[in-house]
Short mmCIF file of C-alpha atoms in Angstrom, two decimals:
data_model
loop_
_atom_site.label_atom_id
_atom_site.label_comp_id
_atom_site.label_asym_id
_atom_site.label_seq_id
_atom_site.Cartn_x
_atom_site.Cartn_y
_atom_site.Cartn_z
CA MET A 17 -0.40 -16.61 -0.60
CA SER A 18 3.23 -16.40 0.57
CA LYS A 19 3.90 -14.71 3.90
CA VAL A 20 6.78 -12.33 4.65
CA LEU A 21 7.92 -10.87 7.97
CA ILE A 22 9.67 -7.50 7.79
CA THR A 23 11.43 -6.50 11.01
CA GLY A 24 11.90 -2.75 11.31
CA GLY A 25 8.93 -2.51 8.97
CA ALA A 26 7.80 0.87 10.30
CA GLY A 27 11.13 2.46 9.45
CA PHE A 28 12.02 4.40 6.32
CA LEU A 29 13.20 1.44 4.24
CA GLY A 30 11.01 -1.12 6.00
CA SER A 31 7.79 0.72 5.18
CA HIS A 32 8.68 0.94 1.49
CA LEU A 33 9.40 -2.80 1.52
CA CYS A 34 6.01 -3.47 3.15
CA GLU A 35 4.38 -1.58 0.26
CA LYS A 36 6.41 -3.50 -2.32
CA PHE A 37 5.48 -6.93 -1.01
CA LEU A 38 1.80 -6.02 -0.63
CA LYS A 39 1.81 -4.80 -4.23
CA GLU A 40 3.38 -8.09 -5.33
CA GLY A 41 0.60 -10.07 -3.62
CA TYR A 42 2.21 -11.20 -0.36
CA GLU A 43 0.80 -11.35 3.13
CA VAL A 44 2.99 -8.92 5.08
CA ILE A 45 3.72 -8.94 8.81
CA CYS A 46 5.39 -5.74 9.94
CA MET A 47 7.30 -5.92 13.23
CA ASP A 48 8.66 -2.80 14.93
CA ASN A 49 9.01 -1.32 18.41
CA PHE A 50 9.21 2.28 17.15
CA CYS A 51 12.72 2.70 18.51
CA THR A 52 13.47 4.77 15.39
CA GLY A 53 10.50 3.84 13.18
CA SER A 54 7.16 5.67 13.16
CA PRO A 55 3.48 4.64 13.10
CA ASP A 56 2.98 7.36 10.46
CA ASN A 57 5.00 5.29 7.97
CA ILE A 58 2.51 2.41 8.01
CA THR A 59 -0.84 4.04 8.92
CA HIS A 60 -1.93 3.98 5.28
CA LEU A 61 -1.37 0.19 5.18
CA LEU A 62 -3.49 -0.75 8.20
CA GLY A 63 -6.70 -1.11 6.18
CA ASN A 64 -5.12 -3.71 3.90
CA LEU A 65 -6.37 -7.19 4.80
CA ASN A 66 -3.00 -8.70 3.85
CA PHE A 67 -1.11 -6.43 6.25
CA SER A 68 -0.65 -6.89 9.99
CA PHE A 69 1.48 -5.11 12.56
CA ILE A 70 3.19 -6.43 15.69
CA ASN A 71 4.71 -3.99 18.18
CA TYR A 72 7.70 -6.00 19.37
CA ASP A 73 11.40 -5.86 20.18
CA VAL A 74 13.17 -8.39 17.95
CA THR A 75 15.99 -8.89 20.44
CA ASN A 76 13.50 -11.13 22.30
CA TYR A 77 12.29 -14.56 21.17
CA ILE A 78 10.12 -14.17 18.04
CA HIS A 79 7.01 -16.28 17.54
CA ILE A 80 4.85 -16.14 14.41
CA GLU A 81 1.75 -18.28 14.02
CA GLY A 82 1.51 -20.59 11.01
CA LYS A 83 3.74 -20.77 7.99
CA LEU A 84 6.32 -18.15 7.11
CA ASP A 85 8.12 -18.03 3.79
CA TYR A 86 10.45 -15.03 3.98
CA ILE A 87 12.04 -12.80 6.61
CA LEU A 88 13.61 -9.42 5.85
CA HIS A 89 15.61 -8.34 8.89
CA PHE A 90 15.72 -4.53 8.72
CA ALA A 91 15.37 -3.69 12.42
CA SER A 92 18.19 -1.37 13.52
CA PRO A 93 19.00 2.25 14.15
CA ALA A 94 20.69 3.32 10.91
CA SER A 95 21.64 6.97 11.33
CA PRO A 96 24.70 8.19 13.27
CA ILE A 97 22.45 10.41 15.38
CA ASP A 98 20.53 7.26 16.42
CA TYR A 99 23.29 4.78 17.02
CA LEU A 100 25.38 7.34 18.92
CA LYS A 101 22.36 7.91 21.18
CA LEU A 102 21.40 4.21 21.29
CA PRO A 103 24.73 2.35 21.16
CA ILE A 104 23.75 -0.69 23.21
CA GLN A 105 20.38 -1.10 21.47
CA THR A 106 22.22 -0.93 18.12
CA LEU A 107 24.62 -3.68 19.16
CA LYS A 108 21.79 -5.79 20.57
CA VAL A 109 19.58 -5.64 17.48
CA GLY A 110 22.55 -6.50 15.25
CA SER A 111 23.54 -9.46 17.40
CA LEU A 112 20.59 -10.74 19.47
CA GLY A 113 17.99 -9.50 16.96
CA THR A 114 19.75 -11.20 14.07
CA HIS A 115 20.11 -14.38 16.15
CA LYS A 116 16.38 -14.43 16.93
CA ALA A 117 15.42 -13.73 13.30
CA LEU A 118 17.71 -16.51 12.06
CA GLY A 119 16.31 -18.89 14.68
CA LEU A 120 12.81 -18.15 13.40
CA ALA A 121 13.96 -18.73 9.80
CA LYS A 122 15.43 -22.09 10.83
CA THR A 123 12.23 -23.13 12.63
CA LYS A 124 9.93 -22.09 9.78
CA GLY A 125 12.14 -23.15 6.89
CA ALA A 126 12.00 -19.53 5.70
CA ARG A 127 14.52 -17.63 3.61
CA LEU A 128 16.07 -14.67 5.46
CA LEU A 129 17.49 -11.52 3.89
CA LEU A 130 19.78 -9.49 6.15
CA ALA A 131 19.96 -5.73 5.76
CA SER A 132 23.66 -5.01 6.05
CA THR A 133 25.36 -1.76 5.14
CA SER A 134 28.21 -0.09 3.33
CA GLU A 135 29.42 0.83 6.84
CA VAL A 136 30.99 -2.66 7.02
CA TYR A 137 33.68 -1.15 4.76
CA GLY A 138 34.41 1.58 7.36
CA ASP A 139 36.58 4.43 6.08
CA PRO A 140 37.59 2.50 2.96
CA LEU A 141 41.08 2.24 1.52
CA LEU A 142 39.65 0.72 -1.68
CA HIS A 143 37.53 2.83 -4.04
CA PRO A 144 34.94 1.99 -5.25
CA GLN A 145 34.08 -0.68 -2.70
CA GLN A 146 33.70 -4.26 -3.94
CA GLU A 147 32.06 -7.05 -1.96
CA ASN A 148 35.37 -8.88 -1.54
CA TYR A 149 36.88 -5.89 0.32
CA TRP A 150 37.13 -6.61 4.06
CA GLY A 151 37.00 -2.99 5.17
CA ASN A 152 38.84 -0.51 7.38
CA VAL A 153 36.80 -0.27 10.58
CA ASN A 154 37.66 1.14 13.99
CA PRO A 155 35.99 -1.37 16.34
CA VAL A 156 36.31 0.90 19.40
CA GLY A 157 35.38 4.18 17.71
CA ILE A 158 32.02 5.86 18.24
CA ARG A 159 30.69 4.44 14.96
CA GLY A 160 31.93 0.95 15.80
CA VAL A 161 28.66 0.03 17.51
CA TYR A 162 26.88 0.09 14.13
CA ASP A 163 29.75 -1.09 11.93
CA GLU A 164 30.59 -4.08 14.10
CA ALA A 165 26.95 -4.96 14.78
CA LYS A 166 26.43 -5.34 11.05
CA ARG A 167 29.72 -7.18 10.50
CA PHE A 168 28.77 -9.62 13.27
CA ALA A 169 25.26 -9.97 11.77
CA GLU A 170 26.80 -10.95 8.43
CA ALA A 171 29.07 -13.53 10.10
CA LEU A 172 26.14 -14.98 12.07
CA THR A 173 23.98 -15.13 8.94
CA MET A 174 26.67 -17.04 7.05
CA ALA A 175 27.12 -19.42 10.03
CA TYR A 176 23.40 -20.26 9.97
CA ASN A 177 23.60 -20.76 6.22
CA ARG A 178 26.60 -23.08 6.41
CA TYR A 179 25.86 -24.94 9.66
CA HIS A 180 22.04 -25.06 9.73
CA ASN A 181 21.43 -24.87 5.94
CA VAL A 182 19.17 -21.82 6.41
CA GLU A 183 18.54 -20.03 3.11
CA THR A 184 20.06 -16.56 3.53
CA ARG A 185 20.78 -13.45 1.49
CA ILE A 186 22.83 -10.37 2.49
CA VAL A 187 22.37 -6.89 1.02
CA ARG A 188 24.95 -4.19 1.69
CA ILE A 189 22.95 -0.98 1.46
CA PHE A 190 24.65 2.24 0.41
CA ASN A 191 23.26 5.73 1.16
CA THR A 192 19.58 5.79 0.28
CA PHE A 193 17.05 8.62 0.37
CA GLY A 194 13.40 9.30 -0.37
CA PRO A 195 10.01 10.08 1.18
CA ARG A 196 9.47 9.09 4.84
CA MET A 197 13.01 9.77 5.97
CA ARG A 198 12.74 11.39 9.40
CA LEU A 199 12.92 15.19 9.35
CA GLU A 200 15.48 15.02 12.18
CA ASP A 201 17.22 11.95 10.80
CA GLY A 202 20.68 13.45 11.11
CA ARG A 203 21.93 12.16 7.76
CA ALA A 204 23.00 14.60 5.05
CA ILE A 205 19.99 14.67 2.70
CA PRO A 206 17.20 15.04 5.29
CA ALA A 207 19.31 17.55 7.23
CA PHE A 208 20.06 19.63 4.13
CA ILE A 209 16.43 19.55 2.93
CA SER A 210 14.94 20.44 6.33
CA GLN A 211 17.41 23.29 6.81
CA ALA A 212 16.98 24.62 3.27
CA LEU A 213 13.17 24.55 3.35
CA GLU A 214 13.20 26.57 6.56
CA ASN A 215 15.88 28.94 5.20
CA LYS A 216 18.19 27.99 8.05
CA PRO A 217 21.97 27.65 7.62
CA VAL A 218 22.81 24.37 5.85
CA THR A 219 25.40 22.51 7.91
CA VAL A 220 28.26 20.81 6.08
CA PHE A 221 30.82 18.87 8.13
CA GLY A 222 34.53 19.24 7.45
CA ASP A 223 35.30 21.07 4.22
CA GLY A 224 32.54 19.17 2.38
CA SER A 225 34.97 17.26 0.18
CA GLN A 226 33.93 13.88 1.56
CA THR A 227 31.82 11.94 -0.94
CA ARG A 228 28.72 9.78 -0.83
CA SER A 229 26.80 7.91 -3.52
CA VAL A 230 23.07 8.34 -3.04
CA CYS A 231 20.35 5.97 -4.28
CA TYR A 232 16.62 6.69 -4.50
CA VAL A 233 14.51 4.37 -2.37
CA SER A 234 12.48 2.77 -5.20
CA ASP A 235 15.69 1.65 -6.90
CA LEU A 236 16.99 0.16 -3.66
CA VAL A 237 13.73 -1.71 -2.98
CA ASP A 238 13.82 -3.18 -6.49
CA GLY A 239 17.38 -4.40 -5.93
CA ILE A 240 16.51 -5.97 -2.57
CA TYR A 241 13.48 -7.72 -4.07
CA ARG A 242 15.61 -9.17 -6.86
CA LEU A 243 18.28 -10.30 -4.42
CA LEU A 244 15.77 -12.12 -2.20
CA PHE A 245 14.67 -14.28 -5.12
CA SER A 246 18.16 -14.82 -6.55
CA ASP A 247 20.49 -17.72 -5.77
CA GLU A 248 23.29 -15.47 -4.47
CA VAL A 249 24.28 -16.26 -0.88
CA MET A 250 27.28 -13.96 -0.50
CA PRO A 251 26.83 -10.20 0.14
CA VAL A 252 25.72 -7.92 -2.70
CA ASN A 253 26.15 -4.14 -2.85
CA ILE A 254 22.98 -2.22 -3.71
CA GLY A 255 23.43 1.50 -4.25
CA ASN A 256 23.93 4.18 -6.86
CA PRO A 257 27.54 4.79 -7.93
CA ASP A 258 26.64 8.42 -8.78
CA GLU A 259 29.22 9.97 -6.44
CA ILE A 260 28.95 13.56 -5.16
CA THR A 261 30.72 15.63 -2.51
CA MET A 262 28.72 16.82 0.48
CA LEU A 263 29.36 20.45 -0.48
CA GLU A 264 28.03 19.86 -4.00
CA LEU A 265 25.00 18.05 -2.58
CA ALA A 266 24.25 20.91 -0.19
CA LYS A 267 24.43 23.46 -3.03
CA GLU A 268 22.19 21.30 -5.22
CA ILE A 269 19.51 20.99 -2.52
CA ILE A 270 19.60 24.75 -1.81
CA LYS A 271 19.03 25.35 -5.53
CA LEU A 272 16.22 22.77 -5.85
CA THR A 273 14.38 24.19 -2.82
CA ASN A 274 14.81 27.82 -3.98
CA SER A 275 16.23 28.47 -0.52
CA ASN A 276 17.98 31.54 0.84
CA SER A 277 20.09 29.37 3.12
CA GLU A 278 23.80 29.89 3.49
CA ILE A 279 26.25 27.03 3.98
CA ILE A 280 28.15 26.84 7.27
CA PHE A 281 30.93 24.40 8.10
CA LYS A 282 31.33 22.36 11.29
CA GLU A 283 34.00 19.97 12.53
CA LEU A 284 34.02 16.58 10.84
CA PRO A 285 32.75 13.83 13.21
CA SER A 286 35.15 11.12 14.36
CA ASP A 287 35.71 8.22 11.91
CA ASP A 288 33.44 9.80 9.28
CA PRO A 289 34.23 8.03 5.98
CA LYS A 290 35.98 10.27 3.45
CA ILE A 291 34.74 8.37 0.40
CA ARG A 292 31.87 6.01 -0.30
CA LYS A 293 30.94 4.52 -3.67
CA PRO A 294 29.62 1.03 -4.46
CA ASP A 295 30.97 -1.23 -7.12
CA ILE A 296 27.66 -2.66 -8.40
CA THR A 297 29.10 -5.02 -11.01
CA LYS A 298 27.86 -8.04 -9.08
CA ALA A 299 24.29 -6.69 -8.83
CA GLN A 300 24.31 -5.80 -12.51
CA GLN A 301 25.51 -9.25 -13.56
CA ILE A 302 23.63 -11.49 -11.12
CA LEU A 303 20.44 -9.51 -10.48
CA LYS A 304 20.25 -7.64 -13.82
CA TRP A 305 19.78 -4.57 -11.61
CA GLN A 306 20.91 -1.01 -11.83
CA PRO A 307 19.53 2.29 -10.49
CA ASN A 308 17.22 4.21 -12.83
CA VAL A 309 16.12 7.29 -10.87
CA ILE A 310 18.47 10.24 -11.45
CA ARG A 311 19.47 12.18 -8.35
CA GLU A 312 17.61 15.40 -9.18
CA GLU A 313 14.34 13.53 -9.81
CA GLY A 314 14.65 11.68 -6.50
CA LEU A 315 15.55 14.83 -4.60
CA LEU A 316 12.53 16.70 -5.97
CA LYS A 317 10.21 13.88 -4.81
CA THR A 318 11.84 13.86 -1.40
CA ILE A 319 11.63 17.66 -1.09
CA GLU A 320 7.88 17.55 -1.85
CA ASP A 321 7.39 14.94 0.88
CA PHE A 322 9.36 17.06 3.38
CA LYS A 323 7.36 20.19 2.46
CA LYS A 324 4.07 18.44 3.30
CA ARG A 325 5.32 17.14 6.64
CA LEU A 326 6.99 20.39 7.71
CA LYS A 327 3.63 22.14 7.29
CA ASN A 328 1.92 19.73 9.71
#
């Protein structure tokens, strides 16, 4: 049985990846220090004999007993509300955490997949964003702690690949949503759903004309799984090119929740990207991947999950 370590495994994406690899017959080690993850995301997995959990900060030296075949490095605050509150931790997990994970991969002869982000493109001047676009990032802005941590992590991953011959993969993740997102996550979809379900004002920043492309979590996990077992070393965008404005998204969620909420507008945060849409040609050609879950279907599943948790 092959063994996989998933750092940040108790987070939103990490927990879905733990489920995926258990389903595919792997022994899964989940590592998390609950900086932004939650024990609730993995409680249902604890009875599985092929699943184990280690409460640990990956910015420290990582030791795993025995063989290790794959590492998925997903540990990091990923929401603006988190990395604005935890700027130094965000920088450390992107730099020191990635360094420790790559060192473990080198020692074990394991293949490492780095969770990067569409934020490496910053506030893009190219639309849609292709993998060969170098980005438009403000390194000293408030979002720079996340953007630059991930850009450095990509550079470090490629250095280990080229200099130490470590097998590496890099996924650039675009906006993703689904069950287990934190109710107070701070990102648009969980914020809109939580506000709408409680009939509170739905907060849209700016005039709501800024766009995002949102991908349902099962589609993203499938793309990541395919990338891990591909031969592609350079970064690959995984996301849904179904682009929507924030105002349209807010209205759609109010409708799907049968909410009485009104929309209110607040000042646009500093360096907030105006547009965001992946070019997924590379993923389609190399991985034979494309998203299958339509936005409304994914939103309805996410809304049901939020309803259950808001009651508790």
